[in-house]
PDB file of C-alpha atoms and ligand atoms in Angstrom:
ATOM      1  CA  MET H 273       6.651 -32.678 -23.241  1.00 81.00           C
ATOM      2  CA  ILE H 274       9.954 -32.801 -21.035  1.00 90.00           C
ATOM      3  CA  LEU H 275      11.544 -30.863 -23.648  1.00 91.00           C
ATOM      4  CA  ASP H 276       9.216 -28.164 -23.526  1.00 92.00           C
ATOM      5  CA  ASP H 277       9.386 -28.066 -19.861  1.00 94.00           C
ATOM      6  CA  ILE H 278      13.230 -27.492 -20.010  1.00 95.00           C
ATOM      7  CA  TYR H 279      12.861 -25.302 -22.573  1.00 95.00           C
ATOM      8  CA  GLY H 280      10.341 -23.222 -20.326  1.00 95.00           C
ATOM      9  CA  VAL H 281      12.506 -22.892 -17.395  1.00 95.00           C
ATOM     10  CA  ILE H 282      15.577 -21.828 -19.896  1.00 96.00           C
ATOM     11  CA  LEU H 283      13.531 -18.962 -21.077  1.00 95.00           C
ATOM     12  CA  GLU H 284      12.250 -17.966 -17.587  1.00 95.00           C
ATOM     13  CA  ARG H 285      15.842 -18.189 -16.557  1.00 95.00           C
ATOM     14  CA  ARG H 286      16.864 -15.743 -19.169  1.00 94.00           C
ATOM     15  CA  ARG H 287      14.028 -13.350 -18.663  1.00 94.00           C
ATOM     16  CA  ASN H 288      14.211 -13.377 -15.071  1.00 93.00           C
ATOM     17  CA  PRO H 289      18.029 -13.937 -13.848  1.00 93.00           C
ATOM     18  CA  SER H 290      18.476 -15.265 -10.710  1.00 90.00           C
ATOM     19  CA  PRO H 291      21.997 -15.570  -8.809  1.00 91.00           C
ATOM     20  CA  ASP H 292      21.618 -19.198  -8.175  1.00 92.00           C
ATOM     21  CA  SER H 293      20.873 -20.344 -11.759  1.00 95.00           C
ATOM     22  CA  TYR H 294      23.303 -21.686 -13.737  1.00 96.00           C
ATOM     23  CA  VAL H 295      21.344 -21.064 -17.301  1.00 95.00           C
ATOM     24  CA  SER H 296      21.078 -17.492 -15.787  1.00 96.00           C
ATOM     25  CA  ALA H 297      25.172 -16.977 -15.266  1.00 96.00           C
ATOM     26  CA  LEU H 298      25.672 -18.572 -18.596  1.00 96.00           C
ATOM     27  CA  THR H 299      23.399 -16.387 -20.920  1.00 94.00           C
ATOM     28  CA  THR H 300      24.490 -13.288 -19.185  1.00 94.00           C
ATOM     29  CA  LYS H 301      28.191 -14.441 -19.945  1.00 94.00           C
ATOM     30  CA  GLY H 302      26.764 -14.152 -24.107  1.00 94.00           C
ATOM     31  CA  LYS H 303      26.449 -16.438 -26.758  1.00 96.00           C
ATOM     32  CA  ASP H 304      30.102 -17.122 -27.255  1.00 97.00           C
ATOM     33  CA  ALA H 305      30.091 -18.475 -23.540  1.00 97.00           C
ATOM     34  CA  ILE H 306      27.174 -20.903 -24.736  1.00 97.00           C
ATOM     35  CA  LEU H 307      28.908 -21.955 -28.006  1.00 98.00           C
ATOM     36  CA  LYS H 308      31.997 -22.893 -26.020  1.00 97.00           C
ATOM     37  CA  LYS H 309      30.005 -25.133 -23.787  1.00 97.00           C
ATOM     38  CA  ILE H 310      28.528 -26.629 -26.507  1.00 97.00           C
ATOM     39  CA  GLY H 311      32.063 -27.335 -27.678  1.00 98.00           C
ATOM     40  CA  GLU H 312      33.007 -29.006 -24.493  1.00 97.00           C
ATOM     41  CA  GLU H 313      29.879 -31.080 -24.120  1.00 97.00           C
ATOM     42  CA  ALA H 314      30.162 -32.149 -27.731  1.00 98.00           C
ATOM     43  CA  ALA H 315      33.778 -33.362 -26.882  1.00 97.00           C
ATOM     44  CA  GLU H 316      32.573 -34.961 -23.878  1.00 97.00           C
ATOM     45  CA  VAL H 317      30.129 -37.141 -26.015  1.00 97.00           C
ATOM     46  CA  ILE H 318      32.758 -38.238 -27.894  1.00 97.00           C
ATOM     47  CA  ILE H 319      34.969 -39.395 -24.941  1.00 97.00           C
ATOM     48  CA  ALA H 320      32.213 -41.109 -23.406  1.00 97.00           C
ATOM     49  CA  SER H 321      31.347 -42.655 -26.486  1.00 97.00           C
ATOM     50  CA  LYS H 322      34.661 -44.173 -27.034  1.00 96.00           C
ATOM     51  CA  GLY H 323      34.302 -45.748 -23.645  1.00 94.00           C
ATOM     52  CA  LEU H 324      31.932 -48.870 -22.917  1.00 91.00           C
ATOM     53  CA  ASP H 325      29.714 -46.688 -20.198  1.00 94.00           C
ATOM     54  CA  LYS H 326      26.464 -46.322 -21.904  1.00 95.00           C
ATOM     55  CA  GLN H 327      24.973 -44.461 -19.000  1.00 97.00           C
ATOM     56  CA  GLN H 328      27.923 -41.768 -19.336  1.00 97.00           C
ATOM     57  CA  VAL H 329      27.013 -41.833 -23.079  1.00 97.00           C
ATOM     58  CA  ILE H 330      23.328 -40.601 -21.932  1.00 97.00           C
ATOM     59  CA  HIS H 331      24.482 -38.305 -19.453  1.00 97.00           C
ATOM     60  CA  GLU H 332      26.693 -36.289 -21.698  1.00 97.00           C
ATOM     61  CA  MET H 333      24.386 -36.544 -24.585  1.00 98.00           C
ATOM     62  CA  ALA H 334      21.634 -35.181 -22.289  1.00 97.00           C
ATOM     63  CA  ASP H 335      24.437 -32.182 -20.986  1.00 97.00           C
ATOM     64  CA  LEU H 336      24.862 -31.546 -24.925  1.00 97.00           C
ATOM     65  CA  TRP H 337      20.918 -31.511 -25.494  1.00 97.00           C
ATOM     66  CA  PHE H 338      20.170 -29.272 -22.806  1.00 97.00           C
ATOM     67  CA  HIS H 339      23.025 -26.698 -24.014  1.00 97.00           C
ATOM     68  CA  CYS H 340      21.387 -26.946 -27.578  1.00 97.00           C
ATOM     69  CA  MET H 341      18.524 -25.818 -25.958  1.00 97.00           C
ATOM     70  CA  VAL H 342      20.193 -23.202 -24.203  1.00 96.00           C
ATOM     71  CA  LEU H 343      21.387 -21.915 -27.748  1.00 97.00           C
ATOM     72  CA  MET H 344      18.050 -22.211 -29.144  1.00 97.00           C
ATOM     73  CA  ALA H 345      16.957 -19.631 -26.405  1.00 96.00           C
ATOM     74  CA  GLU H 346      19.526 -17.301 -27.815  1.00 95.00           C
ATOM     75  CA  GLU H 347      18.644 -17.511 -31.065  1.00 96.00           C
ATOM     76  CA  GLY H 348      15.030 -17.367 -30.559  1.00 95.00           C
ATOM     77  CA  LEU H 349      14.698 -20.752 -32.040  1.00 95.00           C
ATOM     78  CA  SER H 350      11.857 -22.976 -30.807  1.00 92.00           C
ATOM     79  CA  HIS H 351      11.463 -26.685 -30.805  1.00 92.00           C
ATOM     80  CA  SER H 352       8.962 -27.044 -33.793  1.00 90.00           C
ATOM     81  CA  ASP H 353      11.758 -24.930 -35.807  1.00 93.00           C
ATOM     82  CA  ILE H 354      13.986 -27.763 -35.485  1.00 94.00           C
ATOM     83  CA  LEU H 355      11.325 -30.529 -35.848  1.00 92.00           C
ATOM     84  CA  LYS H 356      10.197 -28.956 -38.832  1.00 90.00           C
ATOM     85  CA  GLU H 357      13.168 -29.104 -40.348  1.00 92.00           C
ATOM     86  CA  LEU H 358      13.705 -33.004 -39.600  1.00 91.00           C
ATOM     87  CA  GLU H 359      10.311 -33.635 -40.725  1.00 86.00           C
ATOM     88  CA  ASP H 360      10.883 -32.022 -44.078  1.00 83.00           C
ATOM     89  CA  ARG H 361      14.016 -33.752 -44.549  1.00 85.00           C
ATOM     90  CA  PHE H 362      12.450 -37.089 -43.871  1.00 81.00           C
ATOM     91  CA  ASN H 363       9.646 -36.480 -46.035  1.00 76.00           C
ATOM     92  CA  LYS H 364      11.757 -35.278 -48.911  1.00 74.00           C
ATOM     93  CA  LYS H 365      13.913 -38.523 -48.466  1.00 73.00           C
ATOM     94  CA  LYS H 366      10.652 -40.323 -48.768  1.00 69.00           C
ATOM     95  CA  GLU H 367       9.655 -38.290 -51.950  1.00 68.00           C
ATOM     96  CA  GLN H 368      12.759 -39.252 -53.651  1.00 71.00           C
ATOM     97  CA  ASP H 369      12.499 -42.803 -53.084  1.00 75.00           C
ATOM     98  CA  THR H 370      10.942 -43.277 -56.318  1.00 78.00           C
ATOM     99  CA  SER H 371      13.004 -46.252 -57.807  1.00 78.00           C
ATOM    100  CA  GLY H 372      10.754 -48.995 -59.238  1.00 89.00           C
ATOM    101  CA  CYS H 373       7.610 -46.608 -59.049  1.00 95.00           C
ATOM    102  CA  ILE H 374       5.388 -47.753 -61.876  1.00 96.00           C
ATOM    103  CA  PHE H 375       3.473 -44.403 -61.836  1.00 97.00           C
ATOM    104  CA  CYS H 376       6.756 -42.333 -61.753  1.00 96.00           C
ATOM    105  CA  ASN H 377       7.625 -44.175 -64.930  1.00 95.00           C
ATOM    106  CA  ILE H 378       4.354 -43.590 -66.526  1.00 97.00           C
ATOM    107  CA  ILE H 379       4.911 -40.020 -65.588  1.00 97.00           C
ATOM    108  CA  SER H 380       8.351 -39.863 -67.301  1.00 95.00           C
ATOM    109  CA  LYS H 381       7.178 -41.574 -70.636  1.00 95.00           C
ATOM    110  CA  GLU H 382       9.681 -44.491 -69.628  1.00 94.00           C
ATOM    111  CA  THR H 383       6.408 -46.709 -69.698  1.00 95.00           C
ATOM    112  CA  PRO H 384       3.728 -46.227 -71.934  1.00 95.00           C
ATOM    113  CA  ALA H 385       0.167 -45.318 -70.982  1.00 96.00           C
ATOM    114  CA  GLY H 386      -2.303 -43.858 -72.799  1.00 91.00           C
ATOM    115  CA  ILE H 387      -1.995 -40.169 -71.244  1.00 97.00           C
ATOM    116  CA  ILE H 388      -5.066 -38.315 -71.805  1.00 97.00           C
ATOM    117  CA  TYR H 389      -4.156 -35.273 -69.836  1.00 98.00           C
ATOM    118  CA  GLU H 390      -0.934 -33.654 -68.415  1.00 98.00           C
ATOM    119  CA  ASP H 391      -0.027 -30.049 -66.956  1.00 97.00           C
ATOM    120  CA  GLU H 392       2.902 -28.954 -64.725  1.00 97.00           C
ATOM    121  CA  ASN H 393       2.060 -30.963 -61.774  1.00 98.00           C
ATOM    122  CA  VAL H 394      -0.592 -33.809 -62.792  1.00 98.00           C
ATOM    123  CA  THR H 395      -0.801 -36.480 -65.414  1.00 98.00           C
ATOM    124  CA  ALA H 396      -3.959 -38.788 -66.195  1.00 98.00           C
ATOM    125  CA  PHE H 397      -4.027 -41.772 -68.015  1.00 98.00           C
ATOM    126  CA  GLU H 398      -6.612 -45.004 -68.460  1.00 97.00           C
ATOM    127  CA  ASP H 399      -6.316 -47.598 -66.032  1.00 98.00           C
ATOM    128  CA  ILE H 400      -5.048 -50.852 -67.332  1.00 97.00           C
ATOM    129  CA  ASN H 401      -7.923 -52.634 -66.026  1.00 97.00           C
ATOM    130  CA  PRO H 402     -10.759 -50.711 -66.080  1.00 97.00           C
ATOM    131  CA  GLN H 403     -13.682 -50.973 -63.633  1.00 97.00           C
ATOM    132  CA  ALA H 404     -15.987 -48.942 -65.752  1.00 98.00           C
ATOM    133  CA  PRO H 405     -16.346 -47.465 -69.244  1.00 98.00           C
ATOM    134  CA  LEU H 406     -14.472 -44.477 -67.820  1.00 98.00           C
ATOM    135  CA  HIS H 407     -11.669 -45.292 -65.558  1.00 98.00           C
ATOM    136  CA  VAL H 408      -8.690 -42.639 -65.659  1.00 98.00           C
ATOM    137  CA  LEU H 409      -6.328 -42.288 -62.807  1.00 98.00           C
ATOM    138  CA  VAL H 410      -5.249 -38.966 -61.745  1.00 98.00           C
ATOM    139  CA  ILE H 411      -1.917 -38.342 -60.239  1.00 98.00           C
ATOM    140  CA  PRO H 412       0.429 -35.671 -59.114  1.00 98.00           C
ATOM    141  CA  LYS H 413       3.981 -35.834 -60.594  1.00 97.00           C
ATOM    142  CA  LYS H 414       5.442 -35.600 -56.973  1.00 96.00           C
ATOM    143  CA  HIS H 415       5.788 -39.168 -55.644  1.00 94.00           C
ATOM    144  CA  ILE H 416       3.842 -39.316 -52.596  1.00 94.00           C
ATOM    145  CA  PRO H 417       3.329 -42.920 -51.721  1.00 95.00           C
ATOM    146  CA  THR H 418      -0.223 -42.659 -49.821  1.00 96.00           C
ATOM    147  CA  SER H 419      -2.325 -40.005 -48.978  1.00 97.00           C
ATOM    148  CA  LEU H 420      -0.890 -40.212 -45.205  1.00 96.00           C
ATOM    149  CA  GLY H 421       2.178 -38.497 -46.820  1.00 93.00           C
ATOM    150  CA  LEU H 422       0.345 -35.301 -47.427  1.00 95.00           C
ATOM    151  CA  THR H 423       1.400 -32.048 -45.888  1.00 93.00           C
ATOM    152  CA  ASN H 424       0.393 -28.684 -45.981  1.00 93.00           C
ATOM    153  CA  ARG H 425       2.623 -28.154 -48.855  1.00 92.00           C
ATOM    154  CA  ASP H 426       0.529 -30.291 -51.140  1.00 96.00           C
ATOM    155  CA  ASN H 427      -2.919 -28.328 -50.496  1.00 96.00           C
ATOM    156  CA  GLU H 428      -2.807 -26.687 -53.739  1.00 97.00           C
ATOM    157  CA  LEU H 429      -1.684 -30.015 -55.708  1.00 98.00           C
ATOM    158  CA  ILE H 430      -4.715 -31.733 -54.214  1.00 98.00           C
ATOM    159  CA  GLY H 431      -7.214 -29.064 -55.423  1.00 98.00           C
ATOM    160  CA  GLN H 432      -5.075 -29.410 -58.819  1.00 98.00           C
ATOM    161  CA  LEU H 433      -5.701 -33.128 -58.930  1.00 98.00           C
ATOM    162  CA  PHE H 434      -9.604 -32.708 -58.597  1.00 98.00           C
ATOM    163  CA  GLN H 435      -9.893 -29.977 -60.881  1.00 98.00           C
ATOM    164  CA  ALA H 436      -7.798 -32.320 -63.432  1.00 98.00           C
ATOM    165  CA  ALA H 437     -10.641 -35.034 -62.641  1.00 98.00           C
ATOM    166  CA  ASN H 438     -13.526 -32.329 -63.093  1.00 98.00           C
ATOM    167  CA  LYS H 439     -11.950 -31.670 -66.544  1.00 98.00           C
ATOM    168  CA  ILE H 440     -11.733 -34.989 -67.730  1.00 98.00           C
ATOM    169  CA  ALA H 441     -15.104 -36.175 -66.572  1.00 98.00           C
ATOM    170  CA  THR H 442     -16.735 -32.786 -68.422  1.00 98.00           C
ATOM    171  CA  GLU H 443     -14.726 -33.821 -71.580  1.00 98.00           C
ATOM    172  CA  ARG H 444     -15.997 -37.510 -71.348  1.00 98.00           C
ATOM    173  CA  GLY H 445     -19.529 -36.604 -70.924  1.00 98.00           C
ATOM    174  CA  VAL H 446     -19.985 -37.757 -67.388  1.00 98.00           C
ATOM    175  CA  ALA H 447     -20.173 -34.623 -65.295  1.00 98.00           C
ATOM    176  CA  GLU H 448     -23.753 -34.157 -65.052  1.00 98.00           C
ATOM    177  CA  ARG H 449     -24.524 -37.963 -65.064  1.00 97.00           C
ATOM    178  CA  GLY H 450     -22.209 -38.402 -62.174  1.00 98.00           C
ATOM    179  CA  PHE H 451     -18.985 -40.116 -61.434  1.00 98.00           C
ATOM    180  CA  ARG H 452     -17.002 -41.277 -58.789  1.00 98.00           C
ATOM    181  CA  LEU H 453     -13.554 -39.847 -57.244  1.00 98.00           C
ATOM    182  CA  VAL H 454     -11.976 -42.648 -55.177  1.00 98.00           C
ATOM    183  CA  MET H 455      -8.274 -42.769 -53.333  1.00 98.00           C
ATOM    184  CA  ASN H 456      -7.454 -45.853 -51.720  1.00 98.00           C
ATOM    185  CA  THR H 457      -4.748 -45.656 -48.607  1.00 98.00           C
ATOM    186  CA  ASN H 458      -3.089 -48.987 -47.721  1.00 96.00           C
ATOM    187  CA  PRO H 459      -4.048 -52.542 -48.196  1.00 95.00           C
ATOM    188  CA  GLU H 460      -7.308 -53.035 -46.582  1.00 96.00           C
ATOM    189  CA  ALA H 461      -8.684 -50.299 -48.797  1.00 97.00           C
ATOM    190  CA  GLY H 462      -7.203 -52.192 -51.941  1.00 95.00           C
ATOM    191  CA  GLN H 463      -4.088 -49.560 -52.455  1.00 97.00           C
ATOM    192  CA  SER H 464      -1.964 -51.618 -54.966  1.00 96.00           C
ATOM    193  CA  VAL H 465       0.318 -48.796 -56.350  1.00 97.00           C
ATOM    194  CA  TYR H 466       2.008 -46.804 -53.858  1.00 95.00           C
ATOM    195  CA  HIS H 467       1.951 -43.796 -55.683  1.00 97.00           C
ATOM    196  CA  ILE H 468      -1.230 -41.648 -54.679  1.00 98.00           C
ATOM    197  CA  HIS H 469      -3.950 -41.725 -57.778  1.00 98.00           C
ATOM    198  CA  LEU H 470      -7.520 -40.558 -57.768  1.00 98.00           C
ATOM    199  CA  HIS H 471      -9.497 -42.924 -59.582  1.00 98.00           C
ATOM    200  CA  LEU H 472     -12.249 -41.439 -61.652  1.00 98.00           C
ATOM    201  CA  LEU H 473     -14.838 -43.777 -62.579  1.00 98.00           C
ATOM    202  CA  GLY H 474     -18.178 -43.421 -64.420  1.00 98.00           C
ATOM    203  CA  GLY H 475     -20.257 -44.395 -67.444  1.00 98.00           C
ATOM    204  CA  ARG H 476     -22.595 -46.710 -65.538  1.00 97.00           C
ATOM    205  CA  PRO H 477     -24.661 -46.516 -62.517  1.00 96.00           C
ATOM    206  CA  MET H 478     -22.521 -47.118 -59.342  1.00 96.00           C
ATOM    207  CA  HIS H 479     -23.408 -49.027 -56.075  1.00 95.00           C
ATOM    208  CA  TRP H 480     -23.227 -47.475 -52.451  1.00 96.00           C
ATOM    209  CA  PRO H 481     -21.662 -48.726 -50.201  1.00 94.00           C
ATOM    210  CA  PRO H 482     -18.679 -49.853 -52.299  1.00 91.00           C
ATOM    211  CA  GLY H 483     -17.481 -53.264 -51.811  1.00 82.00           C
TER     212      GLY H 483
HETATM  213  P1  5GP R  56      -5.310 -48.949 -56.373  1.00 84.45           P
HETATM  214  O1  5GP R  56      -5.390 -50.536 -56.360  1.00 84.45           O
HETATM  215  O2  5GP R  56      -3.434 -48.797 -55.763  1.00 84.45           O
HETATM  216  O3  5GP R  56      -6.152 -48.236 -56.034  1.00 84.45           O
HETATM  217  O4  5GP R  56      -5.147 -48.672 -57.916  1.00 84.45           O
HETATM  218  C1  5GP R  56      -3.927 -48.959 -58.821  1.00 84.45           C
HETATM  219  C2  5GP R  56      -4.712 -48.730 -60.364  1.00 84.45           C
HETATM  220  O5  5GP R  56      -3.649 -48.786 -61.128  1.00 84.45           O
HETATM  221  C3  5GP R  56      -5.269 -50.104 -60.355  1.00 84.45           C
HETATM  222  O6  5GP R  56      -6.591 -49.830 -60.976  1.00 84.45           O
HETATM  223  C4  5GP R  56      -4.589 -50.872 -61.733  1.00 84.45           C
HETATM  224  O7  5GP R  56      -5.361 -51.296 -62.960  1.00 84.45           O
HETATM  225  C5  5GP R  56      -3.873 -49.643 -62.137  1.00 84.45           C
HETATM  226  N1  5GP R  56      -2.601 -49.848 -62.616  1.00 84.45           N
HETATM  227  C6  5GP R  56      -1.713 -50.990 -62.280  1.00 84.45           C
HETATM  228  N2  5GP R  56      -0.540 -50.754 -62.943  1.00 84.45           N
HETATM  229  C7  5GP R  56      -0.934 -49.932 -64.186  1.00 84.45           C
HETATM  230  C8  5GP R  56      -0.089 -49.444 -65.282  1.00 84.45           C
HETATM  231  O8  5GP R  56       1.219 -50.079 -65.475  1.00 84.45           O
HETATM  232  N3  5GP R  56      -0.712 -48.701 -66.052  1.00 84.45           N
HETATM  233  C9  5GP R  56      -1.926 -48.440 -65.915  1.00 84.45           C
HETATM  234  N4  5GP R  56      -2.424 -47.778 -66.768  1.00 84.45           N
HETATM  235  N5  5GP R  56      -2.520 -48.581 -64.891  1.00 84.45           N
HETATM  236  C10 5GP R  56      -2.251 -49.635 -63.994  1.00 84.45           C
HETATM  237 ZN1   ZN R  57       6.052 -42.838 -57.935  1.00 84.45          ZN
END
């Protein structure tokens, strides 16, 4: 990616200052000089944006972006630090969007649903439209719309979902006979509630492949 290429050059010019390099000259003046430059570039973005010339806005934004990268090098930051922060904010926003989620309402007990298991992070309840003698939904209390929204931060949570399902399967006497754990993702798989849930199905022989 071009950002990584440019950042690589900035790091190189810091490590091995060369007399005709703009970055070398700026960084040898110290952090205050970089900060001053960022302030100036931000002001230039504002001025350009007040005008009508889109190309000028692009030009000034590129200048600002470039100087932010010079500061990143000064602070010892990498693009992945900034990208991770943006990603976390984006994911948090998605997680917070629980309005109208039927399963969040079941977790908060606003909507009754025979809850058969609950701990700090997991809730489990009988499916309203059972597809087998035992059909339980095991869900995280955290609102995650689909399995595609899972991140490394959820690794432990996923383990907890499976362990809760195992516990219920054992208690309901299907552990040894056999049971099925299914998570549907997105329309073609038949996902109808966009808060991830593990279907625990048991109590009858099952076919494979599933329909
Ligand atoms: P999906 O189709 O998303 O994989 O599974 C959603 C499941 O949630 C379905 O099996 C459906 O019967 C169940 N379900 C939907 N709404 C409710 C509800 O309000 N209460 C309960 N207990 N189950 C529900
Ligand atoms: Zn939810």
